[in-house]
Coordinates of C-alpha atoms in Angstrom, one line a residue:
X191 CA 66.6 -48.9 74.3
X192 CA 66.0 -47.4 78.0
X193 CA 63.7 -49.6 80.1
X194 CA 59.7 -48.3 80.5
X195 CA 58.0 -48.3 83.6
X196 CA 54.6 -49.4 82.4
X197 CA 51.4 -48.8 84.6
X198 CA 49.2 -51.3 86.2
X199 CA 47.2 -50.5 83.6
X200 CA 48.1 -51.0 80.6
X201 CA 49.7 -54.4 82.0
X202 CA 45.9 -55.5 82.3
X203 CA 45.5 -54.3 78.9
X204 CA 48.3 -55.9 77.2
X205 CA 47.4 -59.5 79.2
X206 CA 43.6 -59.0 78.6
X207 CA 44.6 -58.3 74.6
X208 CA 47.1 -61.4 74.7
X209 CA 44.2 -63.4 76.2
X210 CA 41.4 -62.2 74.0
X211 CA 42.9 -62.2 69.9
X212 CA 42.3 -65.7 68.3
X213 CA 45.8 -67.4 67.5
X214 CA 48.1 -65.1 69.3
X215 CA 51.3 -65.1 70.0
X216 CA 53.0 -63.2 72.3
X217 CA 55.4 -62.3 69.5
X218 CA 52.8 -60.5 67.3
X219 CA 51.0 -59.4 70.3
X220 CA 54.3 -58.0 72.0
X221 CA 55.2 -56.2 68.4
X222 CA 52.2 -54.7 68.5
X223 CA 52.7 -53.1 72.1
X224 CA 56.3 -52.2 71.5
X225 CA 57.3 -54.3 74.3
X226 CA 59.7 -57.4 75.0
X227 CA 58.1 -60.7 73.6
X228 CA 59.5 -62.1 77.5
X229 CA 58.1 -59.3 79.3
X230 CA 54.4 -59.7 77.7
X231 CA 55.0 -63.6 78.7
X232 CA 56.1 -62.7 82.4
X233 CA 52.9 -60.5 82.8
X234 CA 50.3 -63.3 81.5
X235 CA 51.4 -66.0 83.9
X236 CA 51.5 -63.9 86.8
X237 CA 47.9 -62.8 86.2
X238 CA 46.9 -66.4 85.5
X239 CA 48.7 -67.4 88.7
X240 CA 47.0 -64.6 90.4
X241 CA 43.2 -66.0 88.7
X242 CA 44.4 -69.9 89.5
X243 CA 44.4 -70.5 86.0
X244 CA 46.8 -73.0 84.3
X245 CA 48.4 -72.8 81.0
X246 CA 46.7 -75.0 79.3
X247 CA 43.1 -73.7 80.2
X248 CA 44.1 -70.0 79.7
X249 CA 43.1 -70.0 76.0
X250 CA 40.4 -72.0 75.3
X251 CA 40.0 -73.5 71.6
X252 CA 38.2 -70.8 70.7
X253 CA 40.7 -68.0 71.4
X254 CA 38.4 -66.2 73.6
X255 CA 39.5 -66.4 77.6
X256 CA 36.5 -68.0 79.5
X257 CA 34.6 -65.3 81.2
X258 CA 32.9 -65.2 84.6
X259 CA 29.4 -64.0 84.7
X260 CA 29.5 -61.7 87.5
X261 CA 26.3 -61.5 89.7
X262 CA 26.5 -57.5 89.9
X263 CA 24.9 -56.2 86.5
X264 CA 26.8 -53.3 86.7
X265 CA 29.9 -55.3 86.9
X266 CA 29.0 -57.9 83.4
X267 CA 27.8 -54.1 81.8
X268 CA 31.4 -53.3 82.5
X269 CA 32.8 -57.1 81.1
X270 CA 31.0 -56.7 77.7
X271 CA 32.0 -53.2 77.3
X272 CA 35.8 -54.3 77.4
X273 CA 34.8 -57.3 75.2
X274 CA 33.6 -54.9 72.9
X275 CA 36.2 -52.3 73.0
X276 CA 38.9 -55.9 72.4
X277 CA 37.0 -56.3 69.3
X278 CA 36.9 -52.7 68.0
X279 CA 40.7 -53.0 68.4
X280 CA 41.4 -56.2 67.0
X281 CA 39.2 -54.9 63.6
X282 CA 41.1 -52.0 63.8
X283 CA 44.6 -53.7 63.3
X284 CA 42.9 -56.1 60.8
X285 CA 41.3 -53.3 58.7
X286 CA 44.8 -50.9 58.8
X287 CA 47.0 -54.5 57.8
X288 CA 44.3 -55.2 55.2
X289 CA 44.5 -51.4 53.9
X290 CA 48.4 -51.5 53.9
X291 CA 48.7 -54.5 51.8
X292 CA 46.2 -53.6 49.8
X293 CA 48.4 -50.4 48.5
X294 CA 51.7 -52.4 48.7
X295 CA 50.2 -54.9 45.9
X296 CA 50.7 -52.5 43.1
X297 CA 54.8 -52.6 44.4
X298 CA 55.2 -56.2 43.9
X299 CA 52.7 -56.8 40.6
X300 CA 56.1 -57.5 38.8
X301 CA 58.6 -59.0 40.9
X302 CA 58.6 -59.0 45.1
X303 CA 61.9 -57.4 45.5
X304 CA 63.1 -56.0 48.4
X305 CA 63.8 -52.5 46.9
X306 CA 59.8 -52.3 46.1
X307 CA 59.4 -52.9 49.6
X308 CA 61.3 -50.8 51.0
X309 CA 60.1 -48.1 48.2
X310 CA 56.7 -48.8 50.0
X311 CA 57.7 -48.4 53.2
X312 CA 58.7 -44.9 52.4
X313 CA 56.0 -43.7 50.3
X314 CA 53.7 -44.6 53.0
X315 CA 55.5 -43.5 56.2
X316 CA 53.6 -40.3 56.9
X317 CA 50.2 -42.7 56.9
X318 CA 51.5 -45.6 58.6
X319 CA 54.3 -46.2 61.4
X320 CA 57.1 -47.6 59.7
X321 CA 57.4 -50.0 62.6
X322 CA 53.8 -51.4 61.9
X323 CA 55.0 -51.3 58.1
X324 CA 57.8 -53.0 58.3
X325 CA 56.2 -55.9 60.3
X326 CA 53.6 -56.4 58.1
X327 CA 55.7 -56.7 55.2
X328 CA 58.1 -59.0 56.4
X329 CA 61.7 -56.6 57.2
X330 CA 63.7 -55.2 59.7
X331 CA 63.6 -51.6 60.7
X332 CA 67.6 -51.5 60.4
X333 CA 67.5 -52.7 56.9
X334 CA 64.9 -50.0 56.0
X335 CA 67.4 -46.9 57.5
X336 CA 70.1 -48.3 55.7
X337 CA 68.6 -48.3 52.8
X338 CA 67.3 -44.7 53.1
X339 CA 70.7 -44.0 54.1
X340 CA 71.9 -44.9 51.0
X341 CA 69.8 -43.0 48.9
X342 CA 72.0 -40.2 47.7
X343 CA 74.7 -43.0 46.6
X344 CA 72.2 -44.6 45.0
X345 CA 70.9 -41.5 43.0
X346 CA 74.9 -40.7 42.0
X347 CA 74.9 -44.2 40.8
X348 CA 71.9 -44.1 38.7
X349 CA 73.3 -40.9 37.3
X350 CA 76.4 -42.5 36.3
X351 CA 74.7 -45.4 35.0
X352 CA 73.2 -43.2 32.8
X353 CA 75.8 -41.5 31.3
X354 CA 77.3 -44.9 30.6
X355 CA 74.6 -46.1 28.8
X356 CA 74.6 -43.1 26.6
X357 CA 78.3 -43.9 26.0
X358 CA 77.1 -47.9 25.6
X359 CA 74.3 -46.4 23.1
X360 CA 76.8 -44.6 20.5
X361 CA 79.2 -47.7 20.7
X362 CA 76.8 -49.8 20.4
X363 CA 75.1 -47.8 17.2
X364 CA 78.8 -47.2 15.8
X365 CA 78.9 -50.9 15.5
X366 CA 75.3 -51.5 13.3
X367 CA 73.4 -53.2 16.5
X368 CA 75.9 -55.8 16.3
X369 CA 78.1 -55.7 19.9
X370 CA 77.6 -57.3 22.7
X371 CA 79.0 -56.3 26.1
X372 CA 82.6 -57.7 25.6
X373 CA 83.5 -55.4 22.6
X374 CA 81.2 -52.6 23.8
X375 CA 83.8 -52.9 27.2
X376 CA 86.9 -52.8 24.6
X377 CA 85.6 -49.9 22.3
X378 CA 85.0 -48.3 25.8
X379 CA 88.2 -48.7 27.1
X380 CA 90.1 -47.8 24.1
X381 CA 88.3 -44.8 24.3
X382 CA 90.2 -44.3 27.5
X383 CA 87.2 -45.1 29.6
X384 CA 87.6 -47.3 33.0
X385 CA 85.2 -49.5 33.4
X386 CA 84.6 -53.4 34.0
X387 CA 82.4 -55.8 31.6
X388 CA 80.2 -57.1 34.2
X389 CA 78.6 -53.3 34.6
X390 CA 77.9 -52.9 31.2
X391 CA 76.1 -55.9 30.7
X392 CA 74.0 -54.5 33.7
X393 CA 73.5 -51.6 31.9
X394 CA 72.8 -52.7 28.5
X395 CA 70.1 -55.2 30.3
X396 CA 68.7 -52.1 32.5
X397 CA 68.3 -49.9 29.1
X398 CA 67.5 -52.7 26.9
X399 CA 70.2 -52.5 24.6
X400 CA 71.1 -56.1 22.9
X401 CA 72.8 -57.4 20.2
X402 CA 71.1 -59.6 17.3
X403 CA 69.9 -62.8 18.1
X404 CA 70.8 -65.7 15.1
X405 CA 67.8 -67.2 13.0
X406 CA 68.2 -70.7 12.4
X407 CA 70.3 -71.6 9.5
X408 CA 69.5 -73.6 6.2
X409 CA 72.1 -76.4 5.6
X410 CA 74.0 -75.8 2.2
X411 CA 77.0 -78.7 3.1
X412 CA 76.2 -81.5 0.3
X413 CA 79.0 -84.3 0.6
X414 CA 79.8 -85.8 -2.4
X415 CA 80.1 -89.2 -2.3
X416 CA 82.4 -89.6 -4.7
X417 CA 85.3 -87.3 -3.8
X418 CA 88.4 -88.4 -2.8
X419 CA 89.3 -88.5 1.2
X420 CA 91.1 -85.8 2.3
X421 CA 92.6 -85.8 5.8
X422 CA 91.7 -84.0 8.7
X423 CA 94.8 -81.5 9.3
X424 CA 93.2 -79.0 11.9
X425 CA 91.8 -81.7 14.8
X426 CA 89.7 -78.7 15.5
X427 CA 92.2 -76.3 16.4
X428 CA 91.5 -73.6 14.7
X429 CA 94.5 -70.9 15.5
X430 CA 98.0 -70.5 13.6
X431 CA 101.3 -69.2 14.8
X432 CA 101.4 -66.7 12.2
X433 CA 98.9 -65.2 9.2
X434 CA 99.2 -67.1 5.9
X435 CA 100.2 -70.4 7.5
X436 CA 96.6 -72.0 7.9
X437 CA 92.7 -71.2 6.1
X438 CA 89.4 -72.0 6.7
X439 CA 86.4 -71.3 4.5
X440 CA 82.8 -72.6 4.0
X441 CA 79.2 -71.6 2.0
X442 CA 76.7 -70.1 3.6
X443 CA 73.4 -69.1 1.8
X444 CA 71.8 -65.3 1.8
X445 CA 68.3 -65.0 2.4
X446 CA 66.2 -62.4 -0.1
X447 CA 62.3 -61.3 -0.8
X448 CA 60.7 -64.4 -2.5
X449 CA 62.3 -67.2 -1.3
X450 CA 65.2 -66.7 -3.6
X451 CA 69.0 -66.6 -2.2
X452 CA 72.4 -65.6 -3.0
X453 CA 75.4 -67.9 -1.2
X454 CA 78.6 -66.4 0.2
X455 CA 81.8 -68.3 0.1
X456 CA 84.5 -67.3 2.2
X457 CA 88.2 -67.6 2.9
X458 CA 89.7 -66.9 6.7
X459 CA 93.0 -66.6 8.5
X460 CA 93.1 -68.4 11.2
X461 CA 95.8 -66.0 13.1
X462 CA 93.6 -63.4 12.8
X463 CA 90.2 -64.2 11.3
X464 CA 90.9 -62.4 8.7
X465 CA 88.2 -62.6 5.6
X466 CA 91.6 -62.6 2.7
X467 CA 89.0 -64.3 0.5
X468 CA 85.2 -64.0 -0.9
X469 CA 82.3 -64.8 -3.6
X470 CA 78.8 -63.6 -3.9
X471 CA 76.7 -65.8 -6.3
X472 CA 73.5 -66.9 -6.9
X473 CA 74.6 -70.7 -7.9
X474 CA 76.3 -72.9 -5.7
X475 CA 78.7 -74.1 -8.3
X476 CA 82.6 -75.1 -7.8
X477 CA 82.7 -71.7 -9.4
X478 CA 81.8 -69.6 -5.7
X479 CA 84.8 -71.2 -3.8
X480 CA 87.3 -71.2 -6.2
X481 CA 86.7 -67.3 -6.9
X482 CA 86.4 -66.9 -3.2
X483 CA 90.0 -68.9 -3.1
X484 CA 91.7 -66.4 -5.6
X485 CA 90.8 -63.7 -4.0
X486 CA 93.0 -64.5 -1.1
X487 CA 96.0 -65.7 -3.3
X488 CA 96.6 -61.8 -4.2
X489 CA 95.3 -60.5 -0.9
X490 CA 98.6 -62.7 1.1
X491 CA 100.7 -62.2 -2.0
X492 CA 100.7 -65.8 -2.4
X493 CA 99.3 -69.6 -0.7
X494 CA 102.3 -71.8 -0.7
X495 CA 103.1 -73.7 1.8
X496 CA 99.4 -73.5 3.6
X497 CA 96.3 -75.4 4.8
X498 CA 93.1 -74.9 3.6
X499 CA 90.2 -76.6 5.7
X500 CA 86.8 -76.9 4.9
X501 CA 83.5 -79.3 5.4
X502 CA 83.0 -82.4 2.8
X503 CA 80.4 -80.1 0.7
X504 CA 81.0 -81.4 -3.0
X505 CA 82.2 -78.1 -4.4
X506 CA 85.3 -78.3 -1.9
X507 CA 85.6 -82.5 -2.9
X508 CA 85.3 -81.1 -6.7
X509 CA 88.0 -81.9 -9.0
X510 CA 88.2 -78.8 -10.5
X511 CA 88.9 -77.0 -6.6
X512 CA 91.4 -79.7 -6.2
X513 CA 93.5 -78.4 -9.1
X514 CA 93.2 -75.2 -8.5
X515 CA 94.6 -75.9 -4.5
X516 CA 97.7 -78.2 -5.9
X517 CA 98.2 -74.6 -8.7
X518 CA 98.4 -72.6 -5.5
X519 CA 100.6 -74.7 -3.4
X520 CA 97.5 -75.1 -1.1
X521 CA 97.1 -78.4 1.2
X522 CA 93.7 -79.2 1.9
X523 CA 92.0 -80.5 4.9
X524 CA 88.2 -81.5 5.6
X525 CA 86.6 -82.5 8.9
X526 CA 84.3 -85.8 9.5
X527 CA 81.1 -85.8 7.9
X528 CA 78.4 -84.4 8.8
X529 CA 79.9 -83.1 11.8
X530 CA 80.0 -78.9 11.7
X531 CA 82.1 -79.1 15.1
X532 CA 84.8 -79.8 12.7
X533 CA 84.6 -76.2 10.9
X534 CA 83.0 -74.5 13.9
X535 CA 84.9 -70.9 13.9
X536 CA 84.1 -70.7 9.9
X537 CA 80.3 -71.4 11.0
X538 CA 80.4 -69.3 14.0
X539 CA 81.9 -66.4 11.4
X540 CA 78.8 -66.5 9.4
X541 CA 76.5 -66.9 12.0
X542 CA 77.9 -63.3 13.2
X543 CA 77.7 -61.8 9.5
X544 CA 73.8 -62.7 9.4
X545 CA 73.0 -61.4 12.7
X546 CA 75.0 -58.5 12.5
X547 CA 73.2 -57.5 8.7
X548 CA 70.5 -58.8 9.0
X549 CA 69.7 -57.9 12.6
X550 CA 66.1 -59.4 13.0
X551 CA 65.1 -59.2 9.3
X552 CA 63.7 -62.2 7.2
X553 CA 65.5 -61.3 4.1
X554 CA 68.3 -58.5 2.6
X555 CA 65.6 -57.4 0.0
X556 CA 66.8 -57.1 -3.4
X557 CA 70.2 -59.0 -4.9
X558 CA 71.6 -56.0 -4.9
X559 CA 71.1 -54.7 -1.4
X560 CA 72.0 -57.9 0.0
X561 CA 75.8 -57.6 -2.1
X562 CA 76.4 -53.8 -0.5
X563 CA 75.4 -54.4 2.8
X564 CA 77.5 -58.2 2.9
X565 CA 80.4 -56.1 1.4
X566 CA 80.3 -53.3 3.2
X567 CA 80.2 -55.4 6.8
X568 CA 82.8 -58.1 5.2
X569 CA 85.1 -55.1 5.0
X570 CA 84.2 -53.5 8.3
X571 CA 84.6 -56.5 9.8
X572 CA 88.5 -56.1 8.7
X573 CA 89.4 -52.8 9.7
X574 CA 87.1 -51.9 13.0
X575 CA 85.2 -54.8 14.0
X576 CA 86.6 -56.4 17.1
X577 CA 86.8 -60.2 17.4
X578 CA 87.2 -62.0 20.7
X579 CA 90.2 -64.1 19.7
X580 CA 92.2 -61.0 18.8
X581 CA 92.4 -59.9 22.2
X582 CA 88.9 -57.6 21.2
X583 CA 91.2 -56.2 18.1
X584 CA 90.2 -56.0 14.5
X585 CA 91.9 -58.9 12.5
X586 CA 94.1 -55.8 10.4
X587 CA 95.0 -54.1 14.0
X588 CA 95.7 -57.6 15.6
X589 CA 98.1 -58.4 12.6
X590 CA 99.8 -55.0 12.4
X591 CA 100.9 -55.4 16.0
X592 CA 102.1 -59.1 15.4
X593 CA 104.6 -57.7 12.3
X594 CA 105.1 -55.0 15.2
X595 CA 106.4 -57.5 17.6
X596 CA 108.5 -59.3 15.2
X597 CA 110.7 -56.0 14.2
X598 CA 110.7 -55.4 17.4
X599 CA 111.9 -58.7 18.5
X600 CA 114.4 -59.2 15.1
X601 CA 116.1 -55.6 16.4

């Protein structure tokens, strides 16, 4: 900025305003003026050097520089009217900072972001100077332009944002309340749209769209102390080469009106994630997993030759699920006790079931509701649902390209 030439004048003025405001700097004072904070400085010392007066006596205690009764009335009629016309001033700039934050409170009842200010600062720039604005809430000037600047991006990128989140919403909808950002990004891309996970989390957060948080879960793992041991054959790792070559299952209990449950038994590929296997009943009986377990001998075509793991609940240390295992050519496996880090994807599966169905609900309702709508996502969850493991494919579309790849490779 081009140098002033500033009058004798207003030099008085600025060193008698520097000498006369309580607590001044010559910072505030020479932001105020519009003027270099070392220029202000350069003019106070010369006029104390020209009035003999040191530094440290310049300012007195009180703020107020220590006037000289002058003999002439005329001339101390003249003092106190520049005293008073100091004061008018200072109130001035007191009242207009007072008024200005007083109107920027509303801005920053939620959170003091820098966007609000800067919203402020624009709203109010045909009241205010945005220099004096800007200094009273704490920014540069530069950082203020650029934002305004930026404001046509910024409306193009709420506009996209938008349309994303109406593309987010029908995903999102498509999939019963149930995805989270992750397989809203795959659906999205399948779908042939570009576009990277971190900005549609941003979005879902800025529209509100969430998945279903889990309730907490009643336990329905009763070891039976007298079953057999059965060796740990998974060490937690809970993926396969291939479908058919290792299972996993567990109970997990369905809430309904009343108090009153059903229990769900279910049978998973590890490859994939598969469900090959389930029972709905309203007992806990060996009778639930061993159903569950023939269900997925037909579904694979047969179980030789695999692994079955589960927790040490009694109906899965039962005699009766033994013998139907060694029938089926099943090995079985069971975790430590007491420890569900042991079955932890079958636990994480149901977990997903209940939040997905249930989706905030205390209960299913009725028996019968609760069967349809288990059913109906147990099958979804086959053919459309996409599971993190499979790459964000469905377990049928992430087996279908594994056979793929092994023609492929066998040719």
């Amino acid at each position: 900025m081009a140098m002033k030439d500033y009058s004798d004048e207003f030099k008085a003025d600025a060193v008698a305003l520097y000498e006369s405001t309580p607590g001044a700097t010559y910072k505030s004072i020479a932001a105020d003026l519009g003027i270099n904070r070392a220029t202000l400085r350069e003019w106070v010392l010369r006029d104390r050097e020209c009035r003999g007066v040191t530094g440290a006596s310049a300012k007195p205690a009180g703020g107020h520089r220590a006037a000289v009764p002058s003999a002439d009335p005329d001339e101390r009629v003249r003092q106190l009217e520049a005293r008073v016309a100091e004061l008018e001033a200072s109130e001035r700039k007191l009242a207009t900072e007072r008024d200005i934050l007083r109107k920027a409170a509303k801005y920053f009842r939620r959170d003091e972001l820098v966007i609000s200010r800067f919203q402020f600062v624009d709203d109010h720039r045909d009241t205010y100077e945005v220099k004096r604005l800007c200094q009273i809430l704490d920014m540069n000037r530069s950082s203020y332009y650029k934002w305004l600047a930026g404001a046509e991006a910024r409306a193009a990128r709420q506009r996209q944002d938008q349309i994303l989140a109406e593309e987010i919403r029908e995903v999102h909808d498509e999939s019963g309340g149930a995805y989270g950002s992750p397989r809203v990004t795959a659906e999205l891309r399948e779908k042939g749209r570009r576009v990277n996970e971190k900005r549609v989390a941003r979005v879902m957060r800025t529209y509100s769209i969430t998945g279903i948080r889990l309730r907490r879960r009643v336990r329905t793992t009763v070891p039976d102390p007298a079953s057999s041991q059965v060796a740990d054959l998974f060490g937690r790792d809970f993926t396969a080469p291939e479908p058919g070559r290792k299972y996993m299952g567990d109970i997990t209990y369905l809430p309904l009106a009343g108090g009153k449950f059903l229990y769900l038994a279910t049978v998973l590929d590890c490859f994939s994630r598969k469900v090959v296997g389930w029972s709905i009943a309203d007992h806990m009986r060996t009778g639930l997993v061993t159903d569950a377990l023939r269900m997925a001998a037909p579904t694979r075509g047969n179980l030789h030759g695999s692994v079955f793991h589960s927790d040490h609940g009694a109906q899965y240390g039962s005699r009766a699920y033994a013998d139907l295992c060694d029938q089926l050519g099943v090995t079985r496996s069971m975790g430590s006790v007491g420890t569900s880090a042991d079955n932890a994807a079958c636990e994480s599966f149901h977990a997903s079931l209940k939040r997905e169905t249930l989706q905030g609900a205390h209960d299913y309702g009725d028996a019968g509701t609760c069967r349809r709508t288990v059913f109906a996502w147990l099958t979804r969850y086959n053919t459309r649902r996409r599971h993190s493991a499979n790459d964000h494919l469905s377990p049928d579309t992430y087996e279908r390209r594994h056979h793929t790849a092994k023609i492929t490779l066998a040719a």
